[in-house]
Amino acid sequence: MSMTLDELPRVTECSVAGCSYNDHSHCHAAAVTIGGTVGDAECATFIPLSAKGGLDKVVTHVGACQRAECIHNEQLECAAPAVRIGAGADDADCLTYEVR
């Protein structure tokens, strides 16, 4: 699997209001990393600070996915058409995550 940045899945929604990268349910990080443990795909880019960070435009992609057991994971890259981030087991989880 060989993709360019523009071909990586976009983060289409982020409902984690307490994240520095969230602005009106849109993620402003350049890319997010999905980490966590088996059964819990945590957004490892979540930063709970009052200072806002990120880019001026919404162009967020999934940069890396460490959840190899996810049905969308191909060689540690996300192959889902898009992902949603929101509250789950943690403050910020990948809601698109699904165990094989």
JSON list of C-alpha atoms in Angstrom, two decimals:
[
{"chain": "A", "resi": 1, "resn": "MET", "atom": "CA", "xyz": [0.00, 0.00, 0.00]},
{"chain": "A", "resi": 2, "resn": "SER", "atom": "CA", "xyz": [1.53, 3.26, -1.09]},
{"chain": "A", "resi": 3, "resn": "MET", "atom": "CA", "xyz": [-0.45, 6.46, -0.51]},
{"chain": "A", "resi": 4, "resn": "THR", "atom": "CA", "xyz": [0.27, 10.15, -0.66]},
{"chain": "A", "resi": 5, "resn": "LEU", "atom": "CA", "xyz": [-0.80, 12.48, 2.14]},
{"chain": "A", "resi": 6, "resn": "ASP", "atom": "CA", "xyz": [-3.87, 13.57, 0.18]},
{"chain": "A", "resi": 7, "resn": "GLU", "atom": "CA", "xyz": [-4.97, 9.93, -0.15]},
{"chain": "A", "resi": 8, "resn": "LEU", "atom": "CA", "xyz": [-4.82, 9.19, 3.59]},
{"chain": "A", "resi": 9, "resn": "PRO", "atom": "CA", "xyz": [-8.22, 9.06, 5.31]},
{"chain": "A", "resi": 10, "resn": "ARG", "atom": "CA", "xyz": [-9.53, 12.37, 6.57]},
{"chain": "A", "resi": 11, "resn": "VAL", "atom": "CA", "xyz": [-10.81, 12.99, 10.06]},
{"chain": "A", "resi": 12, "resn": "THR", "atom": "CA", "xyz": [-14.34, 14.08, 9.18]},
{"chain": "A", "resi": 13, "resn": "GLU", "atom": "CA", "xyz": [-15.54, 14.75, 12.72]},
{"chain": "A", "resi": 14, "resn": "CYS", "atom": "CA", "xyz": [-14.13, 15.30, 16.18]},
{"chain": "A", "resi": 15, "resn": "SER", "atom": "CA", "xyz": [-16.60, 15.66, 19.01]},
{"chain": "A", "resi": 16, "resn": "VAL", "atom": "CA", "xyz": [-13.90, 16.00, 21.71]},
{"chain": "A", "resi": 17, "resn": "ALA", "atom": "CA", "xyz": [-14.48, 19.59, 22.81]},
{"chain": "A", "resi": 18, "resn": "GLY", "atom": "CA", "xyz": [-11.62, 19.48, 25.35]},
{"chain": "A", "resi": 19, "resn": "CYS", "atom": "CA", "xyz": [-8.86, 18.94, 22.77]},
{"chain": "A", "resi": 20, "resn": "SER", "atom": "CA", "xyz": [-6.50, 21.76, 21.78]},
{"chain": "A", "resi": 21, "resn": "TYR", "atom": "CA", "xyz": [-6.87, 20.81, 18.11]},
{"chain": "A", "resi": 22, "resn": "ASN", "atom": "CA", "xyz": [-10.69, 20.85, 18.11]},
{"chain": "A", "resi": 23, "resn": "ASP", "atom": "CA", "xyz": [-12.48, 23.88, 16.70]},
{"chain": "A", "resi": 24, "resn": "HIS", "atom": "CA", "xyz": [-16.26, 23.53, 16.35]},
{"chain": "A", "resi": 25, "resn": "SER", "atom": "CA", "xyz": [-16.09, 19.73, 15.94]},
{"chain": "A", "resi": 26, "resn": "HIS", "atom": "CA", "xyz": [-13.29, 19.93, 13.36]},
{"chain": "A", "resi": 27, "resn": "CYS", "atom": "CA", "xyz": [-9.75, 18.72, 13.99]},
{"chain": "A", "resi": 28, "resn": "HIS", "atom": "CA", "xyz": [-7.03, 21.21, 13.07]},
{"chain": "A", "resi": 29, "resn": "ALA", "atom": "CA", "xyz": [-4.01, 18.93, 13.57]},
{"chain": "A", "resi": 30, "resn": "ALA", "atom": "CA", "xyz": [-2.09, 18.15, 10.38]},
{"chain": "A", "resi": 31, "resn": "ALA", "atom": "CA", "xyz": [-2.43, 14.45, 11.15]},
{"chain": "A", "resi": 32, "resn": "VAL", "atom": "CA", "xyz": [-3.55, 12.27, 14.04]},
{"chain": "A", "resi": 33, "resn": "THR", "atom": "CA", "xyz": [-2.05, 9.05, 15.35]},
{"chain": "A", "resi": 34, "resn": "ILE", "atom": "CA", "xyz": [-4.33, 6.27, 16.57]},
{"chain": "A", "resi": 35, "resn": "GLY", "atom": "CA", "xyz": [-2.82, 4.36, 19.49]},
{"chain": "A", "resi": 36, "resn": "GLY", "atom": "CA", "xyz": [-4.31, 2.65, 22.52]},
{"chain": "A", "resi": 37, "resn": "THR", "atom": "CA", "xyz": [-4.61, -1.06, 23.22]},
{"chain": "A", "resi": 38, "resn": "VAL", "atom": "CA", "xyz": [-6.52, -3.99, 21.73]},
{"chain": "A", "resi": 39, "resn": "GLY", "atom": "CA", "xyz": [-10.20, -3.12, 21.93]},
{"chain": "A", "resi": 40, "resn": "ASP", "atom": "CA", "xyz": [-9.52, 0.60, 22.53]},
{"chain": "A", "resi": 41, "resn": "ALA", "atom": "CA", "xyz": [-8.32, 2.79, 19.67]},
{"chain": "A", "resi": 42, "resn": "GLU", "atom": "CA", "xyz": [-7.30, 6.02, 21.38]},
{"chain": "A", "resi": 43, "resn": "CYS", "atom": "CA", "xyz": [-6.50, 9.24, 19.53]},
{"chain": "A", "resi": 44, "resn": "ALA", "atom": "CA", "xyz": [-2.89, 9.70, 20.62]},
{"chain": "A", "resi": 45, "resn": "THR", "atom": "CA", "xyz": [-2.90, 13.29, 19.30]},
{"chain": "A", "resi": 46, "resn": "PHE", "atom": "CA", "xyz": [-5.43, 14.42, 21.95]},
{"chain": "A", "resi": 47, "resn": "ILE", "atom": "CA", "xyz": [-4.00, 17.30, 24.01]},
{"chain": "A", "resi": 48, "resn": "PRO", "atom": "CA", "xyz": [-6.24, 18.63, 26.80]},
{"chain": "A", "resi": 49, "resn": "LEU", "atom": "CA", "xyz": [-4.96, 22.20, 26.98]},
{"chain": "A", "resi": 50, "resn": "SER", "atom": "CA", "xyz": [-6.83, 25.48, 26.90]},
{"chain": "A", "resi": 51, "resn": "ALA", "atom": "CA", "xyz": [-4.41, 26.85, 24.27]},
{"chain": "A", "resi": 52, "resn": "LYS", "atom": "CA", "xyz": [-5.60, 26.15, 20.73]},
{"chain": "A", "resi": 53, "resn": "GLY", "atom": "CA", "xyz": [-3.18, 24.53, 18.32]},
{"chain": "A", "resi": 54, "resn": "GLY", "atom": "CA", "xyz": [-3.03, 23.26, 14.79]},
{"chain": "A", "resi": 55, "resn": "LEU", "atom": "CA", "xyz": [-3.47, 24.62, 11.31]},
{"chain": "A", "resi": 56, "resn": "ASP", "atom": "CA", "xyz": [-5.71, 27.45, 10.11]},
{"chain": "A", "resi": 57, "resn": "LYS", "atom": "CA", "xyz": [-7.51, 25.07, 7.72]},
{"chain": "A", "resi": 58, "resn": "VAL", "atom": "CA", "xyz": [-9.16, 21.72, 8.38]},
{"chain": "A", "resi": 59, "resn": "VAL", "atom": "CA", "xyz": [-7.00, 19.20, 6.49]},
{"chain": "A", "resi": 60, "resn": "THR", "atom": "CA", "xyz": [-6.52, 16.51, 9.13]},
{"chain": "A", "resi": 61, "resn": "HIS", "atom": "CA", "xyz": [-5.60, 12.99, 8.06]},
{"chain": "A", "resi": 62, "resn": "VAL", "atom": "CA", "xyz": [-4.83, 9.78, 9.93]},
{"chain": "A", "resi": 63, "resn": "GLY", "atom": "CA", "xyz": [-1.05, 9.76, 9.89]},
{"chain": "A", "resi": 64, "resn": "ALA", "atom": "CA", "xyz": [-0.49, 6.40, 11.59]},
{"chain": "A", "resi": 65, "resn": "CYS", "atom": "CA", "xyz": [-2.58, 3.67, 13.14]},
{"chain": "A", "resi": 66, "resn": "GLN", "atom": "CA", "xyz": [-1.03, 1.41, 15.76]},
{"chain": "A", "resi": 67, "resn": "ARG", "atom": "CA", "xyz": [-4.16, -0.78, 16.02]},
{"chain": "A", "resi": 68, "resn": "ALA", "atom": "CA", "xyz": [-3.10, -3.66, 13.74]},
{"chain": "A", "resi": 69, "resn": "GLU", "atom": "CA", "xyz": [-6.21, -5.66, 14.77]},
{"chain": "A", "resi": 70, "resn": "CYS", "atom": "CA", "xyz": [-8.56, -3.06, 13.22]},
{"chain": "A", "resi": 71, "resn": "ILE", "atom": "CA", "xyz": [-10.32, -4.09, 10.00]},
{"chain": "A", "resi": 72, "resn": "HIS", "atom": "CA", "xyz": [-9.22, -0.80, 8.40]},
{"chain": "A", "resi": 73, "resn": "ASN", "atom": "CA", "xyz": [-5.53, -1.27, 9.22]},
{"chain": "A", "resi": 74, "resn": "GLU", "atom": "CA", "xyz": [-3.20, -2.16, 6.34]},
{"chain": "A", "resi": 75, "resn": "GLN", "atom": "CA", "xyz": [0.48, -2.21, 7.25]},
{"chain": "A", "resi": 76, "resn": "LEU", "atom": "CA", "xyz": [-0.12, 0.22, 10.15]},
{"chain": "A", "resi": 77, "resn": "GLU", "atom": "CA", "xyz": [-1.88, 2.71, 7.87]},
{"chain": "A", "resi": 78, "resn": "CYS", "atom": "CA", "xyz": [-5.60, 3.41, 8.00]},
{"chain": "A", "resi": 79, "resn": "ALA", "atom": "CA", "xyz": [-7.51, 2.35, 4.89]},
{"chain": "A", "resi": 80, "resn": "ALA", "atom": "CA", "xyz": [-10.97, 3.55, 6.01]},
{"chain": "A", "resi": 81, "resn": "PRO", "atom": "CA", "xyz": [-12.56, 6.12, 3.71]},
{"chain": "A", "resi": 82, "resn": "ALA", "atom": "CA", "xyz": [-12.70, 8.55, 6.68]},
{"chain": "A", "resi": 83, "resn": "VAL", "atom": "CA", "xyz": [-12.63, 8.42, 10.49]},
{"chain": "A", "resi": 84, "resn": "ARG", "atom": "CA", "xyz": [-14.56, 10.01, 13.33]},
{"chain": "A", "resi": 85, "resn": "ILE", "atom": "CA", "xyz": [-12.98, 10.88, 16.68]},
{"chain": "A", "resi": 86, "resn": "GLY", "atom": "CA", "xyz": [-15.04, 11.14, 19.87]},
{"chain": "A", "resi": 87, "resn": "ALA", "atom": "CA", "xyz": [-15.50, 9.97, 23.41]},
{"chain": "A", "resi": 88, "resn": "GLY", "atom": "CA", "xyz": [-15.23, 6.23, 23.98]},
{"chain": "A", "resi": 89, "resn": "ALA", "atom": "CA", "xyz": [-13.28, 4.34, 26.62]},
{"chain": "A", "resi": 90, "resn": "ASP", "atom": "CA", "xyz": [-11.00, 7.42, 26.68]},
{"chain": "A", "resi": 91, "resn": "ASP", "atom": "CA", "xyz": [-11.66, 11.13, 26.16]},
{"chain": "A", "resi": 92, "resn": "ALA", "atom": "CA", "xyz": [-10.69, 10.79, 22.50]},
{"chain": "A", "resi": 93, "resn": "ASP", "atom": "CA", "xyz": [-11.08, 7.52, 20.60]},
{"chain": "A", "resi": 94, "resn": "CYS", "atom": "CA", "xyz": [-11.28, 6.51, 16.96]},
{"chain": "A", "resi": 95, "resn": "LEU", "atom": "CA", "xyz": [-14.98, 5.74, 16.56]},
{"chain": "A", "resi": 96, "resn": "THR", "atom": "CA", "xyz": [-14.33, 4.09, 13.19]},
{"chain": "A", "resi": 97, "resn": "TYR", "atom": "CA", "xyz": [-12.18, 1.39, 14.86]},
{"chain": "A", "resi": 98, "resn": "GLU", "atom": "CA", "xyz": [-13.50, -2.14, 14.48]},
{"chain": "A", "resi": 99, "resn": "VAL", "atom": "CA", "xyz": [-11.73, -5.33, 15.56]},
{"chain": "A", "resi": 100, "resn": "ARG", "atom": "CA", "xyz": [-11.25, -7.94, 12.80]}
]
